[in-house]
Coordinates of C-alpha atoms in Angstrom, one line a residue:
M249 CA -47.2 -20.9 49.3
L250 CA -48.7 -17.2 49.7
N251 CA -46.0 -14.7 49.8
S252 CA -46.6 -10.8 50.8
T253 CA -44.9 -8.3 48.9
L254 CA -45.0 -5.8 51.9
V255 CA -41.6 -6.5 53.0
S256 CA -39.8 -4.6 50.3
P257 CA -37.6 -1.6 50.4
D258 CA -40.2 0.1 48.2
V259 CA -42.7 0.1 51.2
F260 CA -40.4 1.0 54.1
D261 CA -36.8 0.9 55.0
L262 CA -36.0 -2.5 56.2
N263 CA -32.7 -1.9 57.6
S264 CA -33.6 0.8 60.0
V265 CA -37.2 0.2 60.8
P266 CA -38.5 -2.9 62.9
Y267 CA -41.6 -4.7 61.8
N268 CA -43.6 -7.6 62.2
I269 CA -46.3 -9.3 60.0
T270 CA -49.4 -11.3 60.9
W271 CA -51.5 -13.2 58.6
Y272 CA -55.7 -13.4 58.9
N273 CA -58.1 -15.6 57.5
S274 CA -61.9 -14.6 58.0
G275 CA -60.7 -12.1 60.5
R276 CA -58.9 -14.8 62.6
V277 CA -55.1 -14.8 63.0
I278 CA -53.5 -17.8 61.3
H279 CA -51.1 -20.0 63.5
N280 CA -48.9 -22.9 62.9
Q281 CA -50.7 -26.1 62.3
T282 CA -48.6 -29.3 62.5
G283 CA -48.3 -30.9 59.2
R284 CA -50.7 -28.4 57.5
V285 CA -50.1 -24.7 57.7
L286 CA -46.6 -23.0 58.6
V287 CA -46.1 -19.3 58.8
R288 CA -42.8 -18.0 58.0
G289 CA -42.7 -14.3 58.2
E290 CA -44.0 -12.8 54.9
A291 CA -44.7 -16.3 53.6
L292 CA -47.7 -18.6 54.6
W293 CA -47.1 -22.3 53.4
F294 CA -49.8 -24.7 52.9
L295 CA -48.3 -28.1 53.4
N296 CA -51.3 -30.1 52.8
V297 CA -54.1 -28.1 50.8
T298 CA -57.8 -28.8 51.3
L299 CA -61.0 -27.3 49.8
D300 CA -61.4 -25.5 53.1
D301 CA -58.4 -23.6 52.5
D302 CA -60.1 -21.7 49.6
G303 CA -60.6 -18.1 50.5
E304 CA -59.1 -14.5 51.3
Y305 CA -56.0 -14.1 53.1
V306 CA -54.6 -11.0 54.7
A307 CA -51.2 -9.9 55.6
I308 CA -50.8 -7.2 57.9
L309 CA -47.4 -5.5 58.4
R310 CA -46.9 -3.2 61.4
T311 CA -44.1 -0.7 62.2
P312 CA -43.6 1.8 64.9
F313 CA -45.3 4.5 62.5
H314 CA -47.2 2.6 59.9
C315 CA -49.5 -0.2 59.3
Y316 CA -49.8 -1.9 55.9
N317 CA -52.0 -4.8 54.7
Q318 CA -52.3 -6.9 51.6
S319 CA -55.2 -9.3 50.7
T320 CA -54.6 -12.6 48.5
R321 CA -57.1 -14.7 47.1
L322 CA -56.4 -18.6 47.3
R323 CA -58.2 -20.6 44.9
V324 CA -58.5 -24.2 45.4
D325 CA -59.4 -26.7 42.5
L326 CA -60.1 -30.2 42.4
P327 CA -57.9 -32.4 39.9
V328 CA -59.4 -33.4 36.7
A329 CA -60.2 -36.8 36.6
G330 CA -58.0 -38.9 34.4
Q331 CA -55.5 -36.0 34.0
C332 CA -52.1 -35.6 35.5
G333 CA -50.9 -32.2 36.6
R334 CA -52.6 -29.1 37.6
P335 CA -56.0 -27.9 36.1
L336 CA -54.7 -24.4 35.4
K337 CA -51.8 -24.5 33.0
A338 CA -49.2 -22.0 32.1
E339 CA -48.6 -21.6 28.2
Q340 CA -45.3 -21.8 26.7
E341 CA -44.1 -22.1 22.7
L342 CA -41.7 -24.5 21.7
T343 CA -39.7 -23.8 18.1
K344 CA -39.8 -26.7 15.8
K345 CA -36.2 -28.1 14.7
A346 CA -34.6 -25.9 17.3
N347 CA -33.2 -27.0 20.8
D348 CA -35.8 -25.2 23.0
I349 CA -36.6 -24.8 26.5
L350 CA -39.4 -25.0 28.9
S351 CA -39.1 -22.9 32.2
C352 CA -40.6 -24.1 35.4
P353 CA -42.9 -21.4 37.0
L354 CA -41.7 -22.3 40.5
K355 CA -38.6 -20.0 40.7
D356 CA -40.3 -17.8 43.6
Y357 CA -40.6 -21.1 45.8
I358 CA -37.0 -22.3 45.1
K359 CA -35.7 -18.6 45.9
K360 CA -37.6 -18.7 49.1
L361 CA -36.5 -22.1 50.2
N362 CA -32.8 -21.3 49.4
S363 CA -33.2 -18.2 51.8
Y364 CA -34.2 -20.8 54.4
N365 CA -31.1 -23.0 53.4
I366 CA -33.3 -25.8 52.6
N367 CA -32.5 -28.0 49.9
S368 CA -35.0 -28.9 47.0
S369 CA -35.3 -30.9 43.7
I370 CA -37.5 -30.7 40.7
T371 CA -38.9 -33.5 38.7
W372 CA -40.2 -32.9 35.1
Y373 CA -43.1 -35.1 33.7
R374 CA -44.6 -35.6 30.2
G375 CA -48.1 -35.9 31.0
C376 CA -47.9 -38.7 33.7
Q377 CA -44.7 -40.0 32.7
P378 CA -41.4 -38.8 34.5
I379 CA -38.7 -37.5 32.5
E380 CA -35.2 -38.8 32.9
D381 CA -32.4 -36.4 32.6
H382 CA -30.2 -36.9 29.5
K383 CA -32.6 -39.7 28.0
G384 CA -33.9 -39.1 24.5
Q385 CA -34.4 -35.5 23.8
Y386 CA -34.6 -34.3 27.3
I387 CA -31.6 -32.5 29.2
Y388 CA -32.2 -31.2 32.8
R389 CA -30.2 -28.0 32.1
D390 CA -30.3 -26.3 35.3
K391 CA -33.0 -26.6 38.4
T392 CA -35.8 -24.8 36.7
T393 CA -35.2 -25.4 32.9
L394 CA -35.9 -28.5 30.6
M395 CA -34.1 -28.6 27.3
I396 CA -35.9 -30.4 24.4
K397 CA -33.4 -31.0 21.5
G398 CA -34.8 -31.1 18.0
V399 CA -38.2 -30.0 18.8
N400 CA -41.0 -31.7 16.7
A401 CA -44.7 -32.0 16.6
H402 CA -44.6 -34.9 19.2
N403 CA -43.3 -32.5 21.9
Q404 CA -46.5 -30.4 21.7
H405 CA -47.8 -31.8 25.0
A406 CA -48.6 -31.0 28.9
Y407 CA -45.5 -30.9 31.1
T408 CA -45.5 -30.7 34.8
C409 CA -42.7 -29.5 36.9
T410 CA -42.9 -31.0 40.6
L411 CA -40.7 -29.2 43.5
T412 CA -40.1 -31.5 46.3
F413 CA -38.7 -30.3 49.7
N414 CA -38.6 -30.7 53.5
L415 CA -40.1 -27.8 55.5
G416 CA -40.7 -27.9 59.3
G417 CA -40.2 -31.6 59.3
I418 CA -42.9 -32.3 56.7
K419 CA -42.1 -33.2 53.3
G420 CA -43.9 -31.2 50.9
S421 CA -44.2 -30.7 47.4
V422 CA -45.8 -28.0 44.7
S423 CA -46.2 -28.5 41.0
E424 CA -47.0 -26.5 37.9
T425 CA -48.3 -27.6 34.7
I426 CA -47.2 -26.2 31.2
N427 CA -49.1 -26.6 28.0
A428 CA -46.3 -26.6 25.5
S429 CA -47.4 -25.7 22.1
V430 CA -44.9 -26.2 18.8
R431 CA -44.9 -23.4 16.2
E432 CA -43.6 -24.0 12.7
E433 CA -41.8 -20.7 12.6
Y434 CA -38.5 -20.8 14.3
S435 CA -35.1 -19.1 14.7
M436 CA -32.0 -20.7 15.6
A437 CA -29.0 -19.1 17.1
P438 CA -27.8 -16.3 14.9
Q439 CA -24.4 -16.9 13.0
L440 CA -21.9 -13.8 12.5
R441 CA -20.5 -13.7 9.1
E442 CA -18.8 -10.6 9.1
P443 CA -16.7 -8.8 10.7
T444 CA -14.4 -11.6 11.4
N445 CA -12.0 -10.3 14.4
T446 CA -9.4 -9.0 12.1
T447 CA -7.8 -5.7 11.6
L448 CA -8.5 -3.1 8.8
S449 CA -6.2 -0.3 7.9
A450 CA -7.4 3.2 6.5
R451 CA -6.0 6.6 6.1
I452 CA -6.9 9.6 8.1
G453 CA -9.4 11.6 6.2
S454 CA -10.7 8.7 4.1
S455 CA -14.2 7.0 4.7
L456 CA -14.9 3.7 6.0
S457 CA -18.0 1.4 5.7
Q458 CA -18.1 -2.0 7.4
P459 CA -21.0 -4.3 7.2
C460 CA -22.1 -6.6 9.9
T461 CA -23.8 -9.6 8.4
V462 CA -25.6 -12.1 10.4
F463 CA -27.4 -15.4 9.2
V464 CA -30.2 -16.8 11.3
P465 CA -31.3 -20.1 10.3
G466 CA -35.1 -20.8 10.7
I467 CA -38.4 -20.2 9.1
G468 CA -40.2 -16.8 9.6
M469 CA -38.7 -13.4 10.2
P470 CA -36.5 -13.8 13.4
F471 CA -36.5 -11.3 16.3
I472 CA -33.0 -10.2 16.5
D473 CA -31.3 -6.7 17.2
I474 CA -27.9 -6.0 15.8
L475 CA -25.8 -3.4 17.7
W476 CA -22.7 -1.8 16.8
Y477 CA -20.0 -0.7 19.8
A478 CA -17.0 1.7 19.4
G479 CA -15.1 0.2 22.2
K480 CA -17.5 0.0 24.8
K481 CA -19.7 2.8 23.7
L482 CA -23.0 2.1 21.9
I483 CA -23.4 3.6 18.3
R484 CA -27.0 4.7 18.3
S485 CA -27.2 7.2 15.5
A486 CA -28.9 6.5 12.3
D487 CA -28.5 10.0 10.8
P488 CA -26.3 10.1 7.7
S489 CA -25.7 13.7 8.4
D490 CA -23.6 12.3 11.6
R491 CA -19.9 11.4 11.1
I492 CA -20.4 8.2 12.7
Y493 CA -23.7 6.4 12.1
I494 CA -25.3 3.1 11.2
N495 CA -28.1 2.4 8.8
A496 CA -31.4 0.6 9.1
T497 CA -31.4 -3.2 9.2
K498 CA -31.6 -4.8 5.7
S499 CA -32.8 -8.4 5.6
W500 CA -33.0 -11.2 2.8
Q501 CA -34.3 -14.6 3.0
M502 CA -31.8 -17.0 1.7
E503 CA -30.7 -20.8 1.5
D504 CA -27.4 -21.5 3.0
G505 CA -26.6 -25.2 2.2
L506 CA -29.0 -27.4 4.2
H507 CA -30.2 -24.4 6.1
K508 CA -32.9 -21.9 5.3
G509 CA -32.9 -18.6 6.9
W510 CA -32.4 -14.9 7.0
L511 CA -29.7 -12.8 6.2
L512 CA -29.4 -9.4 8.2
E513 CA -27.1 -6.6 7.7
V514 CA -26.3 -3.4 9.6
V515 CA -23.5 -1.0 7.9
L516 CA -21.5 1.1 10.1
T517 CA -20.3 4.3 8.2
I518 CA -17.7 6.8 9.3
T519 CA -17.5 9.5 7.0
E520 CA -14.3 11.0 7.8
L521 CA -11.7 9.2 9.9
R522 CA -9.9 11.0 12.7
E523 CA -6.9 10.0 14.7
E524 CA -9.3 9.1 17.7
D525 CA -10.8 6.6 15.6
F526 CA -7.9 4.4 15.4
F527 CA -6.6 1.4 17.7
I528 CA -10.3 0.8 18.9
N529 CA -12.0 -2.5 18.6
Y530 CA -15.4 -1.7 16.7
T531 CA -17.7 -4.7 17.8
C532 CA -21.0 -6.0 16.4
Q533 CA -23.3 -8.0 18.6
A534 CA -26.5 -10.0 17.6
Q535 CA -28.8 -10.3 20.5
S536 CA -31.7 -12.8 20.4
S537 CA -33.3 -15.4 22.6
R538 CA -30.9 -18.1 20.9
G539 CA -27.7 -16.4 21.8
H540 CA -25.6 -13.2 21.8
P541 CA -22.7 -13.8 19.3
K542 CA -20.2 -10.9 18.6
A543 CA -17.2 -10.2 16.5
Y544 CA -15.0 -6.9 15.9
F545 CA -12.4 -5.3 13.9
T546 CA -9.8 -3.3 14.7
L547 CA -8.9 0.0 12.8
L548 CA -5.2 0.6 12.3
P549 CA -3.7 3.7 10.3
A550 CA -2.6 2.6 6.9
D551 CA 0.8 2.4 6.0
P552 CA 2.0 5.1 3.4
D553 CA 1.1 4.5 -0.1
L554 CA 4.6 3.9 -1.6
R555 CA 3.4 3.1 -5.0
I556 CA 3.2 6.7 -6.2
P557 CA 6.7 7.8 -5.2
I558 CA 8.2 4.3 -6.2
G559 CA 6.2 4.8 -9.5
S560 CA 7.7 8.4 -9.8
V561 CA 11.3 7.2 -8.9
F562 CA 11.0 4.4 -11.4
V563 CA 9.6 6.8 -14.2
C564 CA 12.5 9.3 -13.4
V565 CA 15.2 6.8 -13.5
T566 CA 13.7 5.2 -16.5
F567 CA 13.5 8.5 -18.4
L568 CA 17.1 9.5 -17.1
F569 CA 18.4 6.1 -18.2
I570 CA 16.7 6.5 -21.8
T571 CA 17.9 10.0 -22.0
S572 CA 21.4 9.1 -20.7
V573 CA 21.6 6.2 -23.3
T574 CA 20.1 8.5 -26.1
V575 CA 22.5 11.2 -25.5
F576 CA 25.5 8.8 -25.3
Y577 CA 24.4 7.1 -28.5
L578 CA 24.2 10.4 -30.3
F579 CA 27.4 12.0 -28.3
K580 CA 29.4 9.0 -27.7
V581 CA 32.3 10.1 -29.8
D582 CA 32.2 13.8 -28.2
I583 CA 31.9 12.3 -24.7
V584 CA 34.5 9.8 -25.1
L585 CA 37.1 12.3 -26.7
W586 CA 36.3 14.7 -24.0
F587 CA 36.9 12.0 -21.2
R588 CA 40.1 11.3 -23.0
R589 CA 41.2 14.8 -23.0
V590 CA 40.2 15.6 -19.4
F591 CA 41.2 12.6 -17.6
P592 CA 44.5 11.2 -19.6
V593 CA 45.9 9.9 -16.4
L594 CA 43.3 7.1 -16.5
Y595 CA 44.9 5.8 -19.7
T596 CA 48.1 4.1 -20.0
N597 CA 51.0 5.7 -21.9
K598 CA 51.4 3.6 -25.3
D599 CA 55.0 4.8 -25.9
S600 CA 56.5 1.5 -24.0
D601 CA 54.3 -1.1 -25.9
G602 CA 56.8 -1.7 -28.6
K603 CA 55.0 -0.4 -31.4
L604 CA 56.2 2.5 -33.9
Y605 CA 53.0 3.7 -35.5
D606 CA 49.7 4.7 -34.1
A607 CA 48.2 3.5 -37.5
Y608 CA 49.1 1.8 -40.7
V609 CA 47.2 3.4 -43.6
A610 CA 46.2 0.9 -46.5
Y611 CA 44.7 2.5 -49.7
P612 CA 45.1 1.5 -53.4
Q613 CA 48.4 2.1 -54.9
P614 CA 49.0 3.9 -58.3
R615 CA 48.2 1.8 -61.4
A616 CA 46.0 -0.6 -59.2
I617 CA 42.3 -1.5 -59.3
G618 CA 40.5 1.3 -57.4
Y619 CA 43.1 3.7 -57.4
S620 CA 42.4 7.2 -57.9
E621 CA 44.1 10.6 -57.4
E622 CA 41.6 11.7 -54.8
V623 CA 42.3 8.6 -52.6
E624 CA 46.0 9.1 -53.0
T625 CA 45.5 12.8 -52.0
F626 CA 43.4 11.9 -49.0
A627 CA 46.0 9.3 -47.9
L628 CA 49.3 11.1 -48.5
H629 CA 48.1 14.7 -47.7
T630 CA 44.8 14.9 -46.0
L631 CA 45.3 12.4 -43.3
P632 CA 48.8 13.3 -42.3
Q633 CA 47.9 17.0 -42.0
V634 CA 45.2 16.3 -39.8
L635 CA 46.3 13.2 -37.6
E636 CA 50.0 13.9 -37.6
K637 CA 50.3 17.8 -37.4
S638 CA 46.9 18.6 -35.5
C639 CA 46.6 15.7 -33.3
G640 CA 50.2 14.4 -32.8
Y641 CA 49.5 10.7 -34.2
K642 CA 52.4 8.9 -36.0
L643 CA 51.3 7.1 -39.3
F644 CA 53.0 4.6 -41.5
I645 CA 51.7 5.4 -45.1
A646 CA 52.8 2.8 -47.8
G647 CA 53.4 5.2 -50.6
R648 CA 55.4 7.7 -48.3
D649 CA 57.2 5.7 -45.9
C650 CA 58.3 2.4 -47.7
L651 CA 62.2 2.0 -48.4
P652 CA 63.2 1.4 -52.1
G653 CA 63.8 -2.3 -52.7
E654 CA 61.9 -3.8 -49.7
A655 CA 59.9 -6.9 -50.4
I656 CA 56.1 -6.0 -50.3
V657 CA 55.5 -8.9 -47.9
D658 CA 58.1 -8.0 -45.4
T659 CA 57.3 -4.5 -45.2
V660 CA 53.5 -5.2 -44.9
E661 CA 54.1 -7.9 -42.0
E662 CA 56.6 -5.7 -40.1
N663 CA 54.8 -2.5 -40.4
I664 CA 51.4 -3.8 -39.5
Q665 CA 53.0 -5.6 -36.5
A666 CA 54.7 -2.3 -35.4
S667 CA 51.0 -0.4 -35.8
R668 CA 48.4 -0.1 -33.2
R669 CA 45.5 0.5 -35.6
L670 CA 45.1 -0.2 -39.4
L671 CA 43.2 2.4 -41.5
L672 CA 41.8 0.7 -44.4
L673 CA 40.9 3.3 -47.1
Y674 CA 38.5 2.0 -49.9
T675 CA 36.0 3.2 -52.4
A676 CA 33.5 1.5 -54.4
A677 CA 36.1 0.3 -57.0
T678 CA 38.6 -0.8 -54.4
F679 CA 37.4 -4.3 -54.1
A680 CA 35.1 -4.6 -57.3
G681 CA 37.9 -5.9 -59.8
K682 CA 39.0 -8.7 -57.5
K683 CA 36.0 -11.0 -58.9
H684 CA 37.8 -11.4 -62.2
T685 CA 40.6 -13.3 -60.5
S686 CA 40.8 -16.4 -59.3
S687 CA 42.1 -15.3 -55.7
A688 CA 40.4 -12.0 -55.4
G689 CA 37.2 -12.8 -53.2
S690 CA 39.2 -14.8 -50.8
S691 CA 40.5 -13.6 -47.6
N692 CA 42.3 -16.5 -45.8
N693 CA 45.9 -17.6 -45.6
N694 CA 45.9 -19.2 -49.0
N695 CA 45.7 -15.9 -50.6
L696 CA 48.7 -14.8 -48.7
S697 CA 50.7 -17.8 -49.7
K698 CA 49.7 -17.4 -53.3
N699 CA 50.6 -13.6 -53.3
N700 CA 53.9 -14.5 -51.8
N701 CA 54.7 -17.0 -54.6
S702 CA 53.6 -14.3 -57.2
E703 CA 55.8 -11.6 -55.6
G704 CA 58.8 -14.0 -55.6
D705 CA 58.3 -14.8 -59.3
G706 CA 58.1 -11.1 -60.2
R707 CA 54.6 -11.8 -61.8
S708 CA 51.1 -10.7 -61.1
S709 CA 47.7 -10.9 -62.7
E710 CA 46.7 -8.2 -65.0
V711 CA 43.3 -6.8 -66.2
F712 CA 42.5 -3.8 -68.6
D713 CA 40.2 -0.8 -68.1
E714 CA 37.6 0.3 -70.4
D715 CA 40.3 2.5 -72.5
G716 CA 42.5 -0.6 -73.1
G717 CA 45.1 0.7 -70.4
E718 CA 46.9 -1.8 -68.3
V719 CA 45.8 -1.9 -64.8
H720 CA 47.8 -4.2 -62.3
R721 CA 45.8 -6.0 -59.4
D722 CA 47.3 -4.4 -56.2
T723 CA 49.2 -6.9 -54.4
R724 CA 50.3 -4.9 -51.5
Q725 CA 46.6 -4.1 -51.0
Q726 CA 45.6 -7.6 -50.9
L727 CA 48.4 -8.6 -48.4
E728 CA 47.2 -5.7 -46.3
C729 CA 43.6 -6.7 -46.4
V730 CA 44.4 -10.4 -45.7
A731 CA 46.7 -9.7 -42.8
A732 CA 44.6 -7.0 -41.2
M733 CA 41.4 -9.0 -41.5
H734 CA 43.4 -12.2 -39.8
R735 CA 44.7 -10.1 -37.1
S736 CA 41.3 -8.3 -36.4
L737 CA 38.9 -11.2 -36.7
L738 CA 40.9 -14.3 -35.8
E739 CA 43.8 -13.2 -33.5
R740 CA 41.9 -10.1 -32.3
T741 CA 45.3 -8.2 -32.0
L742 CA 44.7 -5.5 -34.3
K743 CA 41.8 -2.9 -34.5
V744 CA 40.9 -2.1 -38.3
V745 CA 39.1 1.1 -39.0
L746 CA 37.2 1.1 -42.2
V747 CA 37.5 4.5 -43.9
E748 CA 34.9 4.9 -46.8
L749 CA 35.7 7.4 -49.1
E750 CA 32.5 7.4 -51.3
E751 CA 29.1 6.1 -50.9
I752 CA 28.7 2.3 -51.4
S753 CA 25.4 0.8 -52.8
P754 CA 24.2 -2.9 -51.8
A755 CA 25.2 -4.1 -55.0
Q756 CA 28.7 -2.7 -54.8
L757 CA 28.9 -4.1 -51.4
A758 CA 28.2 -7.4 -52.4
L759 CA 31.3 -7.5 -54.3
F760 CA 33.5 -7.0 -51.3
P761 CA 35.4 -9.6 -49.5
E762 CA 33.2 -11.4 -47.0
S763 CA 35.5 -10.5 -44.1
V764 CA 35.2 -6.7 -45.0
R765 CA 31.5 -6.9 -45.3
H766 CA 31.5 -8.8 -41.8
L767 CA 33.7 -6.2 -40.1
R768 CA 31.7 -3.4 -41.7
K769 CA 28.4 -4.7 -40.4
K770 CA 30.0 -5.5 -36.9
Q771 CA 31.5 -2.1 -36.3
G772 CA 30.6 0.3 -39.1
A773 CA 32.7 2.4 -41.3
V774 CA 33.8 6.0 -40.8
C775 CA 32.4 7.8 -43.9
W776 CA 34.3 10.7 -45.5
W777 CA 31.6 10.9 -48.3
K778 CA 29.2 12.1 -45.7
E779 CA 31.5 14.9 -44.6
R780 CA 31.9 16.0 -48.3
R781 CA 28.2 15.8 -49.0
K782 CA 27.6 18.2 -46.0
R783 CA 30.0 20.5 -47.4
Q784 CA 28.3 20.3 -50.8
R785 CA 24.9 21.1 -49.3
W786 CA 26.6 24.0 -47.7
W787 CA 28.1 25.0 -50.9
T788 CA 24.6 24.6 -52.7
C789 CA 23.0 26.9 -50.2
A790 CA 25.7 29.5 -50.5
R791 CA 25.4 29.4 -54.2
T792 CA 21.6 30.0 -54.0
R793 CA 22.1 32.9 -51.5
A794 CA 24.9 34.5 -53.9
A795 CA 22.6 34.2 -57.0
D796 CA 20.0 36.1 -55.2
K797 CA 22.7 38.7 -54.1
E798 CA 23.7 38.7 -57.9
K799 CA 20.4 40.0 -58.8
T800 CA 20.9 43.1 -56.5
G801 CA 24.2 43.8 -58.1
Q802 CA 26.3 42.7 -55.2
D803 CA 29.8 40.8 -55.6
V804 CA 30.0 37.6 -54.0
Q805 CA 32.4 34.7 -53.9
T806 CA 30.9 31.2 -54.9
S807 CA 34.0 28.9 -55.2
P808 CA 33.4 25.6 -53.7
P809 CA 34.5 24.9 -49.9
P810 CA 37.7 23.0 -49.4
P811 CA 37.3 19.5 -47.3
S812 CA 37.2 20.3 -43.7
L813 CA 40.6 19.8 -42.0
S814 CA 39.5 20.7 -38.3
P815 CA 40.0 17.9 -35.8
S816 CA 36.7 19.0 -34.4
S817 CA 34.7 18.1 -37.5
R818 CA 32.3 15.0 -37.1
F819 CA 34.3 12.9 -39.5
W820 CA 37.8 13.7 -37.9
K821 CA 36.2 13.1 -34.4
K822 CA 35.2 9.6 -35.3
I823 CA 38.7 9.0 -36.7
R824 CA 40.2 10.1 -33.5
Y825 CA 37.7 8.1 -31.5
H826 CA 39.0 4.8 -33.1
M827 CA 42.8 5.8 -32.9
P828 CA 44.9 4.7 -29.8
V829 CA 44.3 6.8 -26.5
R830 CA 47.3 9.1 -25.8
G831 CA 47.4 8.6 -22.0
K832 CA 49.7 9.8 -19.4
R833 CA 49.7 6.7 -16.9
A834 CA 53.0 5.3 -16.9
T835 CA 53.7 1.3 -17.1
Y836 CA 56.5 -0.2 -15.3
P837 CA 58.6 -2.6 -17.5
E838 CA 58.3 -5.5 -15.0
T839 CA 54.6 -5.1 -15.2
T840 CA 54.4 -4.9 -18.8
A841 CA 56.5 -8.0 -19.2
L842 CA 54.5 -9.9 -16.8
L843 CA 51.3 -9.0 -18.5
N844 CA 52.8 -10.0 -21.9
L845 CA 53.5 -13.6 -20.5

């Protein structure tokens, strides 16, 4: 078939200008020849080619205004003896190990026949052997394409495609031969590794770099283009000074499992993210003859970073907690006393609880082990002056409130039972002498029984001091200690407050009853000696200043300071902290009785 290209919109306006076309050979008009030549407008068909058809053919196209001509040379060759196919062959390459295709060069013939609404078919030949569809390596993928799966050296051969049709009542055919060569270098379909059709989050104003990574199995450098799109807009800039740009393609030769190939990468960079950059699909596409895979990522604004504010709140709360705990630990007594004074209605009035005394004061009696005038003075004068007169508490003090002739056991039991607290006053010598007796170190109920018997017999154990003077073991104190520890540690019905009048060394503490040591370790002791030591330091400093003033002739007073009797001093605050709360909230008798059941 000879086809004139004069019938084209590039030559004249086909839609508005009438035309006719005539074919000539050697100056003679060519007409239809049954079974041999067929003229169809701009196409001249040779249905049975002979050597006489070799020559030059001219197509003249005439319009009302112009005349155009086109000359075409037709060359007719004889078949080569012993060979199938055309003597002149087209060259095509196949890629080794890949699935490759051969394209039949008869597309123009098929297009022309389709314009005539004439059906046609193609048959492929390897050499002289016809190729069946879907047999072995070969697949007729479409009308003009033959796919060869897993190309190898055996596929390097001559392939012929033959087009068969029926035109003008004559069955015709036309063939083209392809000389297929197999090359060692090959590239298979590219595989996109990154991005992965996901979403990324970033903050406005930050920068973003996202690589597009493509793996191409094969041997030899592949011919492939990697493109980035922002939405549907192609990103072309490779200038780092631009806000959005891509860098040059980087490539590495690598081996991925059983496949060798090349890894290529193009990085998309956005130096400063803006609001318009979000909620857009950024697509990377690899373009090659083997395929056009693509993948994308969607850029979303990042959620607010709550780690810093949460961390700050946590640090502040931790700091406030530690500070509060520290302040409460250092000023617990002051805080509790202030709270009791400001909110007394939150505390129950104790006047109706059946108790007569706020505290029972236990201390070494005269002529007993551990007795001293200083202890007696503290118990009979200092305590009442502060707790009773200044603070309004009611105390039971054995040396002051006992009635003559009362049995010790009875008075101890009854008055401890009638007291809300027990103040146990002691010094280093209070319990030291008890180790010389058989029952001094015990704090169980057997001691109480023994002491009861001793009282009933009118006898008591006796020891002597260093001067030979007779010193009695304090039966009352033993009863008080045993009863107090029993109620405090076992029954938990009485709170015992330890009042330490002088500093106790570890060796002296080891001589104390085990129950006293346990209670001292559990809740501590209120130390009178610390108050005295503080006053002593103040007096020492005052004496030093006085001595300096005497050198200048000034008259100063240097007498030692009296013990602090102010309820606001540290020692008395601690005592008040352990004393019962003087609340104002009323309790109804029915409720009290019900709670006592």
